[in-house]
mmCIF file of C-alpha atoms in Angstrom:
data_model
loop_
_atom_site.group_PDB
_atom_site.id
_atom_site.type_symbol
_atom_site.label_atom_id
_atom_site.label_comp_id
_atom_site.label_asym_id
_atom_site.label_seq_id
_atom_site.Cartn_x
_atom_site.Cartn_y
_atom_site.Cartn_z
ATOM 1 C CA UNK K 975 -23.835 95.677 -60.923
ATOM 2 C CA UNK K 976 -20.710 97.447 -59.830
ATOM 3 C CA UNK K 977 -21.435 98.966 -56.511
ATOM 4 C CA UNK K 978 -18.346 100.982 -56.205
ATOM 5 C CA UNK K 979 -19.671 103.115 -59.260
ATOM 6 C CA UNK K 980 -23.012 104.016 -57.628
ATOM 7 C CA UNK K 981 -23.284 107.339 -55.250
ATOM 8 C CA UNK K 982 -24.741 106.239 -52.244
ATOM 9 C CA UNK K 983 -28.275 107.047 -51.398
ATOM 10 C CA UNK K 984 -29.413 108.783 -48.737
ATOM 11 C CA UNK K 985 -33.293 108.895 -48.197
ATOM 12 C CA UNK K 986 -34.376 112.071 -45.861
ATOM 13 C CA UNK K 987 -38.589 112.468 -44.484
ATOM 14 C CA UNK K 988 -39.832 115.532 -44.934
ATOM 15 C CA UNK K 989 -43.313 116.874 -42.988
ATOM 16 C CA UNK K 990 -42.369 120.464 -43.044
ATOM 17 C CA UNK K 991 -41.286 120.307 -39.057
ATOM 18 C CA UNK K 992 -38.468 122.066 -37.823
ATOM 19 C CA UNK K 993 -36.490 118.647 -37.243
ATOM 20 C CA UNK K 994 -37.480 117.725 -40.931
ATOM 21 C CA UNK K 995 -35.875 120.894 -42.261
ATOM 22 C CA UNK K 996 -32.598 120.199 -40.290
ATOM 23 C CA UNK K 997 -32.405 116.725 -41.153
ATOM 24 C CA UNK K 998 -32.460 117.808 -45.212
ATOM 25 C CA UNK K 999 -29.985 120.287 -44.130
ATOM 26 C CA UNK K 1000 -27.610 117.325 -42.950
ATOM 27 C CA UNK K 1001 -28.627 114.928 -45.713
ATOM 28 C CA UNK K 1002 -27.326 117.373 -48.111
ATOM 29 C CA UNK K 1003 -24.041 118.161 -46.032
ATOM 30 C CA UNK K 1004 -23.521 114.547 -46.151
ATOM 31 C CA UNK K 1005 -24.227 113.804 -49.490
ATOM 32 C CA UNK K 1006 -22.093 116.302 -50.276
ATOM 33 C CA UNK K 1007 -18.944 115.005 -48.136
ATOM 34 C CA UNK K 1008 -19.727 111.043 -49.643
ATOM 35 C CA UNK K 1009 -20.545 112.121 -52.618
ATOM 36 C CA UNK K 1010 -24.104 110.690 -52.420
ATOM 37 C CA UNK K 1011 -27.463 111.891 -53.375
ATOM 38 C CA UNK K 1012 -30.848 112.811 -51.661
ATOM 39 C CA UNK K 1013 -34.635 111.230 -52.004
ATOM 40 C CA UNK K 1014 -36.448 113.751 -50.384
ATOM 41 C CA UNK K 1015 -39.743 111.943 -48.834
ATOM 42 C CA UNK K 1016 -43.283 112.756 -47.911
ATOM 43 C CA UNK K 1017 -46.094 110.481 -46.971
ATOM 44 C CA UNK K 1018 -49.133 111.444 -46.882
ATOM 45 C CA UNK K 1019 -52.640 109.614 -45.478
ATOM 46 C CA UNK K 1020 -55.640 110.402 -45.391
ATOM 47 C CA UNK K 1021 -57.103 110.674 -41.214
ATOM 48 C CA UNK K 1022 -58.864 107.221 -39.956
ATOM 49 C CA UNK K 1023 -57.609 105.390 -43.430
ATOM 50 C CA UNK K 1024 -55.677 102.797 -40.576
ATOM 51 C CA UNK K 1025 -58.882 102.456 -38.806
ATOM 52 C CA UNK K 1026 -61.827 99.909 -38.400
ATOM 53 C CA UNK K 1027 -64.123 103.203 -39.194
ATOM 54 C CA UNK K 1028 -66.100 104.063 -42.868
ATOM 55 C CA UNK K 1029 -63.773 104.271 -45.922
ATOM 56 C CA UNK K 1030 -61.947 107.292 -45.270
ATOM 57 C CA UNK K 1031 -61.507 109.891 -48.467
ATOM 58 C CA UNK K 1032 -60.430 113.231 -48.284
ATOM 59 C CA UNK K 1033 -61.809 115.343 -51.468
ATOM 60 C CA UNK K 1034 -59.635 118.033 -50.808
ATOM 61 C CA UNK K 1035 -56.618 116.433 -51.066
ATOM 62 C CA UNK K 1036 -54.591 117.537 -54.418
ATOM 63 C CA UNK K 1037 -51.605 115.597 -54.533
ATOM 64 C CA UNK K 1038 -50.558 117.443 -57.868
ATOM 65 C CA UNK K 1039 -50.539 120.223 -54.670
ATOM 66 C CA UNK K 1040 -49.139 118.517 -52.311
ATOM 67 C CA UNK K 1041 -46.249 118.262 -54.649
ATOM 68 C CA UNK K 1042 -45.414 121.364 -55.524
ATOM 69 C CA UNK K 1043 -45.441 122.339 -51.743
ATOM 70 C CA UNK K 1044 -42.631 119.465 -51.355
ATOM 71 C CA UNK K 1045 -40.624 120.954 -54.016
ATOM 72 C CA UNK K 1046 -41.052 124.420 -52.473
ATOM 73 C CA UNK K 1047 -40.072 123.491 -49.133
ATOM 74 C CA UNK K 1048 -37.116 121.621 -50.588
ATOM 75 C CA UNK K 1049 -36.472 125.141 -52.377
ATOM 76 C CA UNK K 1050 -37.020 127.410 -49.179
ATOM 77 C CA UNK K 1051 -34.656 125.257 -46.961
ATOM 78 C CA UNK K 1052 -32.340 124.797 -49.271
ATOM 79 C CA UNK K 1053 -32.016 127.373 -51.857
ATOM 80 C CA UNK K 1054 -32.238 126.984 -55.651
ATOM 81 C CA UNK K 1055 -28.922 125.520 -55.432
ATOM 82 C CA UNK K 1056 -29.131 122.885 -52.785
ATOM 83 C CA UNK K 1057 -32.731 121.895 -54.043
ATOM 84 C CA UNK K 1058 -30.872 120.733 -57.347
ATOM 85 C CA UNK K 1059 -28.945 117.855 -55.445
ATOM 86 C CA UNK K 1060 -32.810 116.480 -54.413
ATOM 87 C CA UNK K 1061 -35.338 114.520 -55.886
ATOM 88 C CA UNK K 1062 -38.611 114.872 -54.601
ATOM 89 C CA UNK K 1063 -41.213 112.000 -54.017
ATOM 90 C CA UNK K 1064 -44.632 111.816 -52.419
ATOM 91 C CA UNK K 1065 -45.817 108.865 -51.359
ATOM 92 C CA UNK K 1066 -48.995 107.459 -49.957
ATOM 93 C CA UNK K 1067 -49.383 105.466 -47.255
ATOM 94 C CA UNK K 1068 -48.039 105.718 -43.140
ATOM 95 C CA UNK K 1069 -44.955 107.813 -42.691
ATOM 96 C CA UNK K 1070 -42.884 105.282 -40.963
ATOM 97 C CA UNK K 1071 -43.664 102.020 -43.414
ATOM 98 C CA UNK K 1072 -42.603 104.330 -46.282
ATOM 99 C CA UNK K 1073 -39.540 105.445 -44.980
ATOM 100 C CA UNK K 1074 -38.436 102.372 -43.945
ATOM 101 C CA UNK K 1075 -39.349 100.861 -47.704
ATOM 102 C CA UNK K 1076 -37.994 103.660 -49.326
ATOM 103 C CA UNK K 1077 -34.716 103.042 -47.193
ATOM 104 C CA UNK K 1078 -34.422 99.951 -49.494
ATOM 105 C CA UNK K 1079 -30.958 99.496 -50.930
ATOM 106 C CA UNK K 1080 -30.464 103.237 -49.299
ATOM 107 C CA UNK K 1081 -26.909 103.884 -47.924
ATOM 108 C CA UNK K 1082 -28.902 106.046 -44.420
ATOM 109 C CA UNK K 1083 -31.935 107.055 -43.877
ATOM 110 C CA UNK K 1084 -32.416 110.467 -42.343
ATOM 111 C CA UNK K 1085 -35.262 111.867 -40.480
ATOM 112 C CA UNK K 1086 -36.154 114.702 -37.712
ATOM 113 C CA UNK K 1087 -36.134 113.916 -34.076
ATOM 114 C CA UNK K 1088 -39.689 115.535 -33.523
ATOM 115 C CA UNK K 1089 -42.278 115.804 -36.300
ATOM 116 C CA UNK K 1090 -45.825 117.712 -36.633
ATOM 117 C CA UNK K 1091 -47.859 115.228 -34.346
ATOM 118 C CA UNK K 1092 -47.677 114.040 -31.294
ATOM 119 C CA UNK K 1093 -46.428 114.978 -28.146
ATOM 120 C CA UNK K 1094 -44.529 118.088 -27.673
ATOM 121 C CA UNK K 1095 -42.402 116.646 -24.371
ATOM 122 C CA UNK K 1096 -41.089 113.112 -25.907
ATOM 123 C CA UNK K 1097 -37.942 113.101 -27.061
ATOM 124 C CA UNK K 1098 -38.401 111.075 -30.529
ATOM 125 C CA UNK K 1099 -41.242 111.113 -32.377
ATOM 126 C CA UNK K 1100 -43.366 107.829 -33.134
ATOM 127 C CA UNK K 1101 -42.129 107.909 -36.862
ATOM 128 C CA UNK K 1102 -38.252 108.236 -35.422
ATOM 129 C CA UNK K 1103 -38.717 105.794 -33.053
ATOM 130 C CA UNK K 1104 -40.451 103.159 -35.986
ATOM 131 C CA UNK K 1105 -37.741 104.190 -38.830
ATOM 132 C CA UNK K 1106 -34.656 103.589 -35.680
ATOM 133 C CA UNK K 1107 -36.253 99.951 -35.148
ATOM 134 C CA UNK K 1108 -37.327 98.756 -38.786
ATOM 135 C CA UNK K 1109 -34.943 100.001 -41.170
ATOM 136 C CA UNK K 1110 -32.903 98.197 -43.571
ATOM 137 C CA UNK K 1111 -29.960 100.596 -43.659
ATOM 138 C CA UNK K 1112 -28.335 103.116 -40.842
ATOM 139 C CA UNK K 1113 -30.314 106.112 -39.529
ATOM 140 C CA UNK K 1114 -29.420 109.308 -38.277
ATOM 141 C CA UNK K 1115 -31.642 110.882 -35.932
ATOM 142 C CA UNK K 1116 -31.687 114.964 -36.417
ATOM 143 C CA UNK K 1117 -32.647 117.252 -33.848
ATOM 144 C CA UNK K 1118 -33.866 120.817 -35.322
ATOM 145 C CA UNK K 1119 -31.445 123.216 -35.344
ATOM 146 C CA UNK K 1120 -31.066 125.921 -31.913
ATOM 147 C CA UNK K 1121 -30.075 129.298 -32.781
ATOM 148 C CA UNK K 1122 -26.389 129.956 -31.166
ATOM 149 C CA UNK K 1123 -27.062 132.486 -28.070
#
C-alpha cells in the first residue's frame, strides 16, 4: 500500500463538552492545512457496565438516537460545510480504550482537555490523561476555546 497516496487520519472524541467542540474545531483546521480527514468519535457505556455489580442495561438508550445527536453536534459546531469533511462513528465501550483503538493507523488523535465528568478543578480530564499515555499515534490536547476580552 502506497502511504504517500493516503490523507492522513486524524481521529477527534466528541462528548458534547466545550473542550470536545474546540478540539473538532482544530481537527478540521488541521485536516484542512495536511490535507487529512476527520473520524469524529463517541463512546458511549452504559453506568456500572465496568463494575462487579448486576448486569447493567439501560432500556432507554437508542443508539439509532444517539447518532443522529452526533451528527447534529458535528453540524452545529461546524456548519453544513465543515460537517461534510467528518465521518461520524459511535462506538460502545469506555471512552479512553476506544479512542486509543480507534487511533489505530491514525496520523493524531485529538481530544478536549476537560470533558462532561469529573472534576471541574483538574487540569486534564481522566480520558485526556488515558488517550496522552496509551496511544499509538501523536495527540493533541485542546483546551475549549475563551472568548477574546
Amino acid at each position: 500500500m502506497d502511504t504517500q497516496q493516503d490523507a492522513p487520519r486524524i481521529v477527534v472524541g466528541i462528548d458534547g463538552s466545550p473542550s470536545s467542540q474546540a478540539a473538532l474545531r482544530w481537527a478540521v483546521r488541521y485536516a484542512g492545512l495536511v490535507g487529512g480527514k476527520v473520524e469524529a468519535v463517541t463512546a458511549w457505556e452504559v453506568p456500572g457496565e465496568a463494575s462487579w455489580s448486576a448486569p447493567a442495561v439501560d432500556a432507554t438508550f437508542d443508539e439509532e438516537q444517539a447518532e443522529r445527536l452526533l451528527v447534529d453536534e458535528v453540524r452545529t459546531v461546524l456548519g453544513e460545510d465543515g460537517a461534510s469533511l467528518v465521518h461520524e462513528k459511535l462506538v460502545h465501550g469506555h471512552p479512553a480504550q476506544v479512542l486509543v483503538e480507534a487511533a489505530e493507523g491514525a496520523d493524531v488523535l485529538v481530544v478536549g482537555s476537560r470533558g462532561r465528568g469529573g472534576f471541574r478543578r483538574a487540569l486534564l480530564g481522566s480520558v485526556g490523561q488515558q488517550v496522552a499515555l496509551h496511544a499509538p499515534c501523536p495527540v493533541t490536547i485542546v483546551r475549549p476555546d475563551v472568548p477574546a476580552e
